[in-house]
PDB file of C-alpha atoms and ligand atoms in Angstrom:
ATOM      1  CA  MET J  28       4.766  39.902 -96.285  1.00 66.00           C
ATOM      2  CA  ASN J  29       7.297  37.220 -97.230  1.00 83.00           C
ATOM      3  CA  LYS J  30      10.749  37.512 -95.720  1.00 94.00           C
ATOM      4  CA  PRO J  31      13.527  38.242 -98.226  1.00 97.00           C
ATOM      5  CA  LEU J  32      15.495  35.234 -99.425  1.00 97.00           C
ATOM      6  CA  ALA J  33      19.281  34.780 -99.564  1.00 98.00           C
ATOM      7  CA  ILE J  34      20.885  31.929-101.512  1.00 98.00           C
ATOM      8  CA  ILE J  35      24.300  31.082-100.067  1.00 98.00           C
ATOM      9  CA  THR J  36      26.756  28.486-101.382  1.00 99.00           C
ATOM     10  CA  GLY J  37      29.406  26.965 -99.133  1.00 98.00           C
ATOM     11  CA  ALA J  38      26.860  27.531 -96.354  1.00 98.00           C
ATOM     12  CA  GLY J  39      27.987  24.459 -94.413  1.00 98.00           C
ATOM     13  CA  SER J  40      31.189  25.987 -93.089  1.00 98.00           C
ATOM     14  CA  GLY J  41      33.306  29.044 -92.366  1.00 98.00           C
ATOM     15  CA  ILE J  42      32.402  32.241 -94.186  1.00 99.00           C
ATOM     16  CA  GLY J  43      29.274  30.745 -95.816  1.00 98.00           C
ATOM     17  CA  ARG J  44      27.922  29.615 -92.440  1.00 98.00           C
ATOM     18  CA  ALA J  45      28.685  32.967 -90.763  1.00 98.00           C
ATOM     19  CA  THR J  46      27.000  34.743 -93.688  1.00 98.00           C
ATOM     20  CA  SER J  47      23.905  32.536 -93.411  1.00 98.00           C
ATOM     21  CA  ILE J  48      23.651  33.429 -89.710  1.00 98.00           C
ATOM     22  CA  LYS J  49      24.162  37.149 -90.435  1.00 98.00           C
ATOM     23  CA  PHE J  50      21.364  37.237 -93.025  1.00 98.00           C
ATOM     24  CA  HIS J  51      19.073  35.264 -90.732  1.00 98.00           C
ATOM     25  CA  GLU J  52      19.733  37.737 -87.892  1.00 97.00           C
ATOM     26  CA  ASN J  53      18.637  40.467 -90.279  1.00 97.00           C
ATOM     27  CA  GLY J  54      15.311  38.909 -91.170  1.00 97.00           C
ATOM     28  CA  TYR J  55      16.162  36.756 -94.191  1.00 97.00           C
ATOM     29  CA  GLN J  56      15.226  33.224 -95.037  1.00 97.00           C
ATOM     30  CA  VAL J  57      18.303  31.393 -96.235  1.00 98.00           C
ATOM     31  CA  ALA J  58      18.757  28.611 -98.778  1.00 98.00           C
ATOM     32  CA  CYS J  59      21.925  26.905 -97.513  1.00 98.00           C
ATOM     33  CA  LEU J  60      23.688  25.201-100.430  1.00 98.00           C
ATOM     34  CA  ASP J  61      26.727  22.995 -99.966  1.00 98.00           C
ATOM     35  CA  LEU J  62      28.367  19.871-101.326  1.00 98.00           C
ATOM     36  CA  ASN J  63      28.166  18.560 -97.775  1.00 98.00           C
ATOM     37  CA  LEU J  64      24.450  18.168 -96.964  1.00 98.00           C
ATOM     38  CA  GLU J  65      25.090  17.342 -93.287  1.00 98.00           C
ATOM     39  CA  THR J  66      26.951  20.578 -92.544  1.00 98.00           C
ATOM     40  CA  ALA J  67      24.456  22.576 -94.620  1.00 98.00           C
ATOM     41  CA  LYS J  68      21.682  21.083 -92.466  1.00 97.00           C
ATOM     42  CA  GLU J  69      23.597  22.046 -89.322  1.00 97.00           C
ATOM     43  CA  THR J  70      23.667  25.634 -90.564  1.00 97.00           C
ATOM     44  CA  ALA J  71      19.942  25.524 -91.347  1.00 97.00           C
ATOM     45  CA  GLU J  72      19.319  24.262 -87.782  1.00 96.00           C
ATOM     46  CA  MET J  73      21.489  27.068 -86.370  1.00 96.00           C
ATOM     47  CA  ILE J  74      19.159  29.547 -88.017  1.00 95.00           C
ATOM     48  CA  SER J  75      16.080  27.991 -86.405  1.00 87.00           C
ATOM     49  CA  ASN J  76      15.217  26.034 -89.543  1.00 77.00           C
ATOM     50  CA  GLU J  77      14.197  29.318 -91.164  1.00 85.00           C
ATOM     51  CA  GLY J  78      16.296  28.220 -94.043  1.00 88.00           C
ATOM     52  CA  LYS J  79      16.604  24.987 -95.893  1.00 96.00           C
ATOM     53  CA  ALA J  80      19.640  22.910 -96.770  1.00 98.00           C
ATOM     54  CA  TYR J  81      20.294  21.718-100.327  1.00 98.00           C
ATOM     55  CA  GLN J  82      23.086  19.493-101.545  1.00 98.00           C
ATOM     56  CA  VAL J  83      24.760  20.997-104.588  1.00 98.00           C
ATOM     57  CA  ASP J  84      28.063  20.463-106.295  1.00 98.00           C
ATOM     58  CA  VAL J  85      28.779  23.865-107.842  1.00 98.00           C
ATOM     59  CA  ILE J  86      30.727  22.294-110.704  1.00 98.00           C
ATOM     60  CA  ASN J  87      27.532  20.582-111.877  1.00 98.00           C
ATOM     61  CA  HIS J  88      25.558  23.165-113.854  1.00 98.00           C
ATOM     62  CA  GLU J  89      22.651  20.808-114.545  1.00 98.00           C
ATOM     63  CA  GLU J  90      22.240  20.212-110.815  1.00 98.00           C
ATOM     64  CA  ILE J  91      22.324  23.969-110.176  1.00 98.00           C
ATOM     65  CA  LYS J  92      19.639  24.547-112.821  1.00 98.00           C
ATOM     66  CA  LYS J  93      17.420  21.947-111.110  1.00 98.00           C
ATOM     67  CA  ILE J  94      17.999  23.392-107.622  1.00 98.00           C
ATOM     68  CA  SER J  95      17.222  26.901-108.885  1.00 98.00           C
ATOM     69  CA  GLU J  96      13.835  25.640-110.104  1.00 98.00           C
ATOM     70  CA  ILE J  97      13.159  23.808-106.822  1.00 97.00           C
ATOM     71  CA  ILE J  98      14.079  26.863-104.701  1.00 97.00           C
ATOM     72  CA  LEU J  99      11.865  29.071-106.833  1.00 96.00           C
ATOM     73  CA  LYS J 100       8.919  26.724-106.171  1.00 96.00           C
ATOM     74  CA  GLU J 101       9.649  26.232-102.450  1.00 95.00           C
ATOM     75  CA  PHE J 102      10.401  29.888-101.652  1.00 94.00           C
ATOM     76  CA  SER J 103      10.068  32.879-103.950  1.00 91.00           C
ATOM     77  CA  ASN J 104      12.367  34.947-106.106  1.00 96.00           C
ATOM     78  CA  PRO J 105      15.648  35.484-104.255  1.00 98.00           C
ATOM     79  CA  ASP J 106      16.901  38.899-103.156  1.00 98.00           C
ATOM     80  CA  VAL J 107      20.514  37.909-102.546  1.00 98.00           C
ATOM     81  CA  LEU J 108      23.041  35.423-103.927  1.00 98.00           C
ATOM     82  CA  VAL J 109      26.361  34.901-102.135  1.00 99.00           C
ATOM     83  CA  ASN J 110      28.895  32.609-103.817  1.00 99.00           C
ATOM     84  CA  CYS J 111      31.115  31.310-101.018  1.00 98.00           C
ATOM     85  CA  ALA J 112      31.796  27.699-102.043  1.00 98.00           C
ATOM     86  CA  GLY J 113      35.468  27.272-102.716  1.00 98.00           C
ATOM     87  CA  ILE J 114      38.589  25.212-102.269  1.00 98.00           C
ATOM     88  CA  SER J 115      42.255  25.952-101.854  1.00 97.00           C
ATOM     89  CA  PRO J 116      44.627  23.511-103.584  1.00 96.00           C
ATOM     90  CA  SER J 117      48.033  22.490-102.202  1.00 94.00           C
ATOM     91  CA  PRO J 118      50.792  25.034-102.858  1.00 94.00           C
ATOM     92  CA  MET J 119      52.533  24.244-106.160  1.00 96.00           C
ATOM     93  CA  PRO J 120      54.642  26.147-108.717  1.00 98.00           C
ATOM     94  CA  VAL J 121      52.967  26.374-112.131  1.00 98.00           C
ATOM     95  CA  HIS J 122      54.954  23.652-113.943  1.00 98.00           C
ATOM     96  CA  LEU J 123      54.232  21.112-111.204  1.00 98.00           C
ATOM     97  CA  PHE J 124      50.486  21.785-111.053  1.00 96.00           C
ATOM     98  CA  GLU J 125      48.573  18.671-112.148  1.00 97.00           C
ATOM     99  CA  VAL J 126      46.161  19.459-114.985  1.00 98.00           C
ATOM    100  CA  ASP J 127      43.275  17.756-113.159  1.00 98.00           C
ATOM    101  CA  GLU J 128      43.935  19.756-110.005  1.00 97.00           C
ATOM    102  CA  TRP J 129      44.120  22.986-112.025  1.00 98.00           C
ATOM    103  CA  ASN J 130      40.765  22.211-113.664  1.00 98.00           C
ATOM    104  CA  ARG J 131      39.224  21.270-110.311  1.00 98.00           C
ATOM    105  CA  VAL J 132      40.084  24.588-108.662  1.00 98.00           C
ATOM    106  CA  ILE J 133      38.978  26.661-111.678  1.00 98.00           C
ATOM    107  CA  ASN J 134      35.775  24.598-111.927  1.00 98.00           C
ATOM    108  CA  ILE J 135      34.774  24.980-108.292  1.00 98.00           C
ATOM    109  CA  ASN J 136      35.966  28.514-107.552  1.00 98.00           C
ATOM    110  CA  LEU J 137      35.320  30.278-110.862  1.00 98.00           C
ATOM    111  CA  ASN J 138      32.953  28.200-112.997  1.00 98.00           C
ATOM    112  CA  GLY J 139      30.825  27.390-109.936  1.00 98.00           C
ATOM    113  CA  SER J 140      30.209  31.109-109.330  1.00 99.00           C
ATOM    114  CA  PHE J 141      29.355  31.573-113.022  1.00 99.00           C
ATOM    115  CA  TYR J 142      26.863  28.665-113.021  1.00 98.00           C
ATOM    116  CA  MET J 143      25.147  29.979-109.891  1.00 99.00           C
ATOM    117  CA  MET J 144      24.861  33.444-111.430  1.00 99.00           C
ATOM    118  CA  LYS J 145      23.663  32.063-114.765  1.00 98.00           C
ATOM    119  CA  TYR J 146      20.762  30.160-113.223  1.00 98.00           C
ATOM    120  CA  PHE J 147      19.786  32.530-110.400  1.00 98.00           C
ATOM    121  CA  ILE J 148      20.069  35.912-112.145  1.00 98.00           C
ATOM    122  CA  PRO J 149      16.725  35.596-113.997  1.00 98.00           C
ATOM    123  CA  SER J 150      14.849  35.238-110.682  1.00 98.00           C
ATOM    124  CA  LEU J 151      17.034  37.833-108.877  1.00 98.00           C
ATOM    125  CA  LEU J 152      16.026  40.307-111.604  1.00 98.00           C
ATOM    126  CA  LYS J 153      12.359  39.832-110.701  1.00 97.00           C
ATOM    127  CA  ASN J 154      12.996  41.561-107.352  1.00 96.00           C
ATOM    128  CA  THR J 155      13.984  45.202-107.055  1.00 93.00           C
ATOM    129  CA  ASN J 156      17.289  46.029-105.318  1.00 93.00           C
ATOM    130  CA  SER J 157      18.621  42.482-105.483  1.00 98.00           C
ATOM    131  CA  SER J 158      22.300  41.862-105.068  1.00 98.00           C
ATOM    132  CA  ILE J 159      25.105  39.340-105.644  1.00 99.00           C
ATOM    133  CA  VAL J 160      28.335  39.034-103.672  1.00 99.00           C
ATOM    134  CA  ASN J 161      31.076  36.779-105.008  1.00 99.00           C
ATOM    135  CA  ILE J 162      33.830  35.700-102.647  1.00 99.00           C
ATOM    136  CA  SER J 163      37.226  36.214-104.190  1.00 98.00           C
ATOM    137  CA  SER J 164      40.335  36.605-102.007  1.00 98.00           C
ATOM    138  CA  VAL J 165      43.265  38.933-101.500  1.00 98.00           C
ATOM    139  CA  LEU J 166      44.731  36.556-104.090  1.00 98.00           C
ATOM    140  CA  GLY J 167      42.128  37.985-106.496  1.00 98.00           C
ATOM    141  CA  VAL J 168      44.217  41.153-106.745  1.00 98.00           C
ATOM    142  CA  VAL J 169      47.760  40.078-105.770  1.00 98.00           C
ATOM    143  CA  ALA J 170      49.573  36.714-105.811  1.00 97.00           C
ATOM    144  CA  ASN J 171      52.037  34.716-103.758  1.00 95.00           C
ATOM    145  CA  PRO J 172      54.466  32.060-105.017  1.00 97.00           C
ATOM    146  CA  THR J 173      52.861  28.598-105.473  1.00 97.00           C
ATOM    147  CA  THR J 174      49.292  29.961-105.598  1.00 97.00           C
ATOM    148  CA  ALA J 175      48.705  30.042-109.380  1.00 98.00           C
ATOM    149  CA  GLY J 176      45.544  27.891-109.534  1.00 98.00           C
ATOM    150  CA  TYR J 177      43.855  29.616-106.631  1.00 98.00           C
ATOM    151  CA  ALA J 178      45.009  33.119-107.668  1.00 98.00           C
ATOM    152  CA  ALA J 179      43.863  32.569-111.280  1.00 98.00           C
ATOM    153  CA  SER J 180      40.417  31.434-110.109  1.00 98.00           C
ATOM    154  CA  LYS J 181      40.085  34.346-107.677  1.00 98.00           C
ATOM    155  CA  HIS J 182      41.323  36.971-110.204  1.00 98.00           C
ATOM    156  CA  GLY J 183      38.717  35.471-112.575  1.00 99.00           C
ATOM    157  CA  ILE J 184      35.982  36.079-110.018  1.00 99.00           C
ATOM    158  CA  VAL J 185      36.909  39.783-109.881  1.00 99.00           C
ATOM    159  CA  GLY J 186      36.538  40.031-113.680  1.00 99.00           C
ATOM    160  CA  LEU J 187      33.288  38.043-113.658  1.00 99.00           C
ATOM    161  CA  THR J 188      31.923  40.391-110.976  1.00 99.00           C
ATOM    162  CA  LYS J 189      32.795  43.572-112.876  1.00 98.00           C
ATOM    163  CA  ALA J 190      31.345  42.328-116.184  1.00 99.00           C
ATOM    164  CA  ALA J 191      28.141  41.118-114.524  1.00 99.00           C
ATOM    165  CA  ALA J 192      27.754  44.434-112.667  1.00 99.00           C
ATOM    166  CA  LEU J 193      27.766  46.195-116.050  1.00 98.00           C
ATOM    167  CA  ASP J 194      25.384  43.671-117.630  1.00 98.00           C
ATOM    168  CA  TYR J 195      22.667  44.269-115.022  1.00 98.00           C
ATOM    169  CA  ALA J 196      23.259  47.818-113.705  1.00 98.00           C
ATOM    170  CA  LYS J 197      20.349  49.251-115.687  1.00 98.00           C
ATOM    171  CA  GLN J 198      18.052  46.612-114.173  1.00 98.00           C
ATOM    172  CA  GLY J 199      19.104  47.462-110.621  1.00 97.00           C
ATOM    173  CA  LEU J 200      20.910  44.205-109.820  1.00 98.00           C
ATOM    174  CA  ARG J 201      24.161  45.054-107.995  1.00 98.00           C
ATOM    175  CA  VAL J 202      27.144  42.691-108.171  1.00 99.00           C
ATOM    176  CA  ASN J 203      30.157  43.051-105.890  1.00 99.00           C
ATOM    177  CA  CYS J 204      33.122  41.060-104.783  1.00 98.00           C
ATOM    178  CA  VAL J 205      34.769  40.520-101.398  1.00 99.00           C
ATOM    179  CA  GLY J 206      38.412  39.549-100.938  1.00 98.00           C
ATOM    180  CA  PRO J 207      39.154  38.038 -97.531  1.00 98.00           C
ATOM    181  CA  GLY J 208      42.661  37.879 -96.097  1.00 98.00           C
ATOM    182  CA  VAL J 209      43.470  35.105 -93.634  1.00 97.00           C
ATOM    183  CA  ILE J 210      40.262  33.914 -91.982  1.00 98.00           C
ATOM    184  CA  GLU J 211      40.147  31.100 -89.433  1.00 97.00           C
ATOM    185  CA  THR J 212      37.973  28.430 -91.110  1.00 98.00           C
ATOM    186  CA  ASN J 213      38.130  24.754 -92.014  1.00 97.00           C
ATOM    187  CA  MET J 214      39.848  25.717 -95.273  1.00 97.00           C
ATOM    188  CA  ASN J 215      43.065  26.628 -93.514  1.00 94.00           C
ATOM    189  CA  LYS J 216      42.706  25.056 -90.067  1.00 93.00           C
ATOM    190  CA  ASP J 217      45.549  22.626 -90.755  1.00 92.00           C
ATOM    191  CA  ILE J 218      48.060  25.250 -91.858  1.00 92.00           C
ATOM    192  CA  LEU J 219      47.044  27.547 -88.988  1.00 94.00           C
ATOM    193  CA  LYS J 220      47.817  24.713 -86.535  1.00 95.00           C
ATOM    194  CA  ASP J 221      51.461  25.185 -87.487  1.00 94.00           C
ATOM    195  CA  ILE J 222      52.535  27.998 -85.147  1.00 94.00           C
ATOM    196  CA  ARG J 223      55.327  29.151 -87.488  1.00 95.00           C
ATOM    197  CA  ILE J 224      52.980  29.472 -90.462  1.00 93.00           C
ATOM    198  CA  LYS J 225      50.357  31.234 -88.360  1.00 94.00           C
ATOM    199  CA  GLU J 226      53.028  33.656 -87.112  1.00 95.00           C
ATOM    200  CA  MET J 227      54.213  34.305 -90.674  1.00 94.00           C
ATOM    201  CA  LEU J 228      50.652  35.016 -91.844  1.00 94.00           C
ATOM    202  CA  THR J 229      49.864  37.313 -88.927  1.00 96.00           C
ATOM    203  CA  ASN J 230      53.161  39.150 -89.520  1.00 96.00           C
ATOM    204  CA  GLN J 231      52.108  39.723 -93.152  1.00 95.00           C
ATOM    205  CA  THR J 232      48.833  41.215 -91.884  1.00 97.00           C
ATOM    206  CA  PRO J 233      49.254  44.795 -90.610  1.00 98.00           C
ATOM    207  CA  LEU J 234      46.501  44.340 -87.998  1.00 98.00           C
ATOM    208  CA  GLY J 235      48.617  41.449 -86.677  1.00 98.00           C
ATOM    209  CA  ARG J 236      45.993  38.710 -86.465  1.00 97.00           C
ATOM    210  CA  VAL J 237      43.813  36.380 -88.476  1.00 97.00           C
ATOM    211  CA  ALA J 238      40.073  37.113 -88.601  1.00 97.00           C
ATOM    212  CA  ALA J 239      36.825  35.386 -87.709  1.00 98.00           C
ATOM    213  CA  PRO J 240      34.373  34.433 -90.505  1.00 98.00           C
ATOM    214  CA  SER J 241      31.794  36.830 -89.012  1.00 98.00           C
ATOM    215  CA  GLU J 242      34.085  39.762 -89.882  1.00 98.00           C
ATOM    216  CA  VAL J 243      33.704  38.836 -93.562  1.00 99.00           C
ATOM    217  CA  ALA J 244      29.973  38.188 -93.182  1.00 99.00           C
ATOM    218  CA  ASN J 245      29.516  41.747 -91.852  1.00 98.00           C
ATOM    219  CA  LEU J 246      30.906  43.196 -95.097  1.00 98.00           C
ATOM    220  CA  ILE J 247      28.898  40.802 -97.286  1.00 99.00           C
ATOM    221  CA  TYR J 248      25.696  41.767 -95.497  1.00 99.00           C
ATOM    222  CA  PHE J 249      26.502  45.479 -95.746  1.00 98.00           C
ATOM    223  CA  LEU J 250      27.003  45.173 -99.527  1.00 99.00           C
ATOM    224  CA  CYS J 251      23.548  43.619 -99.912  1.00 98.00           C
ATOM    225  CA  SER J 252      21.848  46.093 -97.596  1.00 98.00           C
ATOM    226  CA  ASP J 253      20.104  49.392 -98.277  1.00 97.00           C
ATOM    227  CA  LYS J 254      23.248  51.126 -96.985  1.00 98.00           C
ATOM    228  CA  ALA J 255      25.090  50.113-100.163  1.00 98.00           C
ATOM    229  CA  THR J 256      22.630  51.070-102.897  1.00 98.00           C
ATOM    230  CA  PHE J 257      25.235  52.986-104.992  1.00 98.00           C
ATOM    231  CA  ILE J 258      27.882  50.253-104.864  1.00 98.00           C
ATOM    232  CA  THR J 259      28.293  47.864-107.771  1.00 98.00           C
ATOM    233  CA  GLY J 260      31.169  46.300-109.728  1.00 98.00           C
ATOM    234  CA  SER J 261      33.568  46.808-106.816  1.00 98.00           C
ATOM    235  CA  PHE J 262      36.141  44.666-105.056  1.00 98.00           C
ATOM    236  CA  PHE J 263      36.484  45.101-101.292  1.00 98.00           C
ATOM    237  CA  ALA J 264      39.338  43.563 -99.331  1.00 98.00           C
ATOM    238  CA  VAL J 265      38.611  42.468 -95.769  1.00 98.00           C
ATOM    239  CA  ASP J 266      42.191  41.612 -94.972  1.00 98.00           C
ATOM    240  CA  GLY J 267      43.574  43.533 -91.977  1.00 98.00           C
ATOM    241  CA  GLY J 268      45.653  45.633 -94.374  1.00 98.00           C
ATOM    242  CA  TYR J 269      47.313  42.679 -96.179  1.00 97.00           C
ATOM    243  CA  THR J 270      46.954  44.242 -99.660  1.00 97.00           C
ATOM    244  CA  ALA J 271      47.902  47.738 -98.469  1.00 97.00           C
ATOM    245  CA  VAL J 272      51.564  46.801 -97.921  1.00 92.00           C
TER     246      VAL J 272
HETATM  247  P1  NAD U 315      35.466  26.392 -95.715  1.00 85.43           P
HETATM  248  O1  NAD U 315      36.282  25.252 -96.178  1.00 85.43           O
HETATM  249  O2  NAD U 315      35.253  26.584 -94.268  1.00 85.43           O
HETATM  250  O3  NAD U 315      34.052  26.402 -96.457  1.00 85.43           O
HETATM  251  C1  NAD U 315      33.948  26.130 -97.826  1.00 85.43           C
HETATM  252  C2  NAD U 315      32.619  25.430 -98.061  1.00 85.43           C
HETATM  253  O4  NAD U 315      32.485  25.226 -99.483  1.00 85.43           O
HETATM  254  C3  NAD U 315      32.548  24.036 -97.402  1.00 85.43           C
HETATM  255  O5  NAD U 315      31.358  23.918 -96.650  1.00 85.43           O
HETATM  256  C4  NAD U 315      32.571  23.081 -98.579  1.00 85.43           C
HETATM  257  O6  NAD U 315      31.837  21.876 -98.351  1.00 85.43           O
HETATM  258  C5  NAD U 315      31.943  23.919 -99.674  1.00 85.43           C
HETATM  259  N1  NAD U 315      32.309  23.417-101.004  1.00 85.43           N
HETATM  260  C6  NAD U 315      33.534  23.020-101.433  1.00 85.43           C
HETATM  261  N2  NAD U 315      33.456  22.545-102.678  1.00 85.43           N
HETATM  262  C7  NAD U 315      32.151  22.648-103.056  1.00 85.43           C
HETATM  263  C8  NAD U 315      31.456  22.299-104.232  1.00 85.43           C
HETATM  264  N3  NAD U 315      32.062  21.738-105.284  1.00 85.43           N
HETATM  265  N4  NAD U 315      30.109  22.525-104.270  1.00 85.43           N
HETATM  266  C9  NAD U 315      29.473  23.083-103.212  1.00 85.43           C
HETATM  267  N5  NAD U 315      30.093  23.404-102.064  1.00 85.43           N
HETATM  268  C10 NAD U 315      31.416  23.189-101.987  1.00 85.43           C
HETATM  269  O7  NAD U 315      36.199  27.671 -96.330  1.00 85.43           O
HETATM  270  P2  NAD U 315      35.979  29.233 -96.125  1.00 85.43           P
HETATM  271  O8  NAD U 315      37.263  29.756 -95.625  1.00 85.43           O
HETATM  272  O9  NAD U 315      34.728  29.540 -95.425  1.00 85.43           O
HETATM  273  O10 NAD U 315      35.872  29.659 -97.659  1.00 85.43           O
HETATM  274  C11 NAD U 315      34.758  30.339 -98.203  1.00 85.43           C
HETATM  275  C12 NAD U 315      35.228  31.159 -99.392  1.00 85.43           C
HETATM  276  O11 NAD U 315      36.132  32.172 -98.933  1.00 85.43           O
HETATM  277  C13 NAD U 315      35.997  30.337-100.428  1.00 85.43           C
HETATM  278  O12 NAD U 315      35.624  30.761-101.724  1.00 85.43           O
HETATM  279  C14 NAD U 315      37.448  30.714-100.161  1.00 85.43           C
HETATM  280  O13 NAD U 315      38.249  30.584-101.307  1.00 85.43           O
HETATM  281  C15 NAD U 315      37.303  32.150 -99.718  1.00 85.43           C
HETATM  282  N6  NAD U 315      38.432  32.648 -98.948  1.00 85.43           N
HETATM  283  C16 NAD U 315      38.746  32.095 -97.737  1.00 85.43           C
HETATM  284  C17 NAD U 315      39.850  32.614 -97.050  1.00 85.43           C
HETATM  285  C18 NAD U 315      40.267  32.060 -95.722  1.00 85.43           C
HETATM  286  O14 NAD U 315      41.336  32.468 -95.210  1.00 85.43           O
HETATM  287  N7  NAD U 315      39.515  31.185 -95.090  1.00 85.43           N
HETATM  288  C19 NAD U 315      40.603  33.651 -97.594  1.00 85.43           C
HETATM  289  C20 NAD U 315      40.233  34.173 -98.811  1.00 85.43           C
HETATM  290  C21 NAD U 315      39.145  33.668 -99.483  1.00 85.43           C
END
């Protein structure tokens, strides 16, 4: 019997890489998609080449359509889609946000997840019990000053997730959303180097620390597993209590 297949964007780093490893450990083949082909290949090598790396820019819907057709030919219908690819723009109050930068963050974080869902849902529906997890953020349900572009994109992902869950519930495709707090990855390695900022962020987190990407991957895997068969349309924070304050 073929192994199940997980499609993971942002697989070349951080949460996407940890998620690729988690699915591999649980018997999946993984299609590792990333803008950065080199790091996506590294991830594929880490999982004993049981996956394959593909270069994709998630803002390019034509490219995603093509890749979806290639993956379908090279593997089979996917069981899981995890949308991890994302960026975090520089902190900026709304009136100082450059229009291009605003469009870039919405395009990658929100539109990218939509394009992936648009082109992979038809094949996900061919499998029973398939599942999508979109990566939002704690800033998908709350906001901080100077985070408008990121918060808007991540709030959008929560809405996209809920609507999609309702669209496909009758067909058995579950769609959920995960909102990480502060996770130690390349995305924020520079700000976490600043001891004062790191201290501020850990103080805002009731558990008093930042987390490893694998702690997010555990939740993503659970949501796609047969332990979560009655869960759809939900947002789950994995944030050390950040949004409970
Ligand atoms: P990361 O920077 O380590 O990984 C992001 C990956 O996305 C990189 O490999 C990058 O090449 C890829 N990517 C960026 N733009 C892309 C594009 N246009 N097309 C395809 N791939 C692209 O960051 P991470 O922390 O692992 O972030 C993963 C997700 O988790 C993101 O959506 C991020 O917003 C979210 N998140 C992260 C944190 C955190 O503290 N690290 C907190 C909340 C949410």
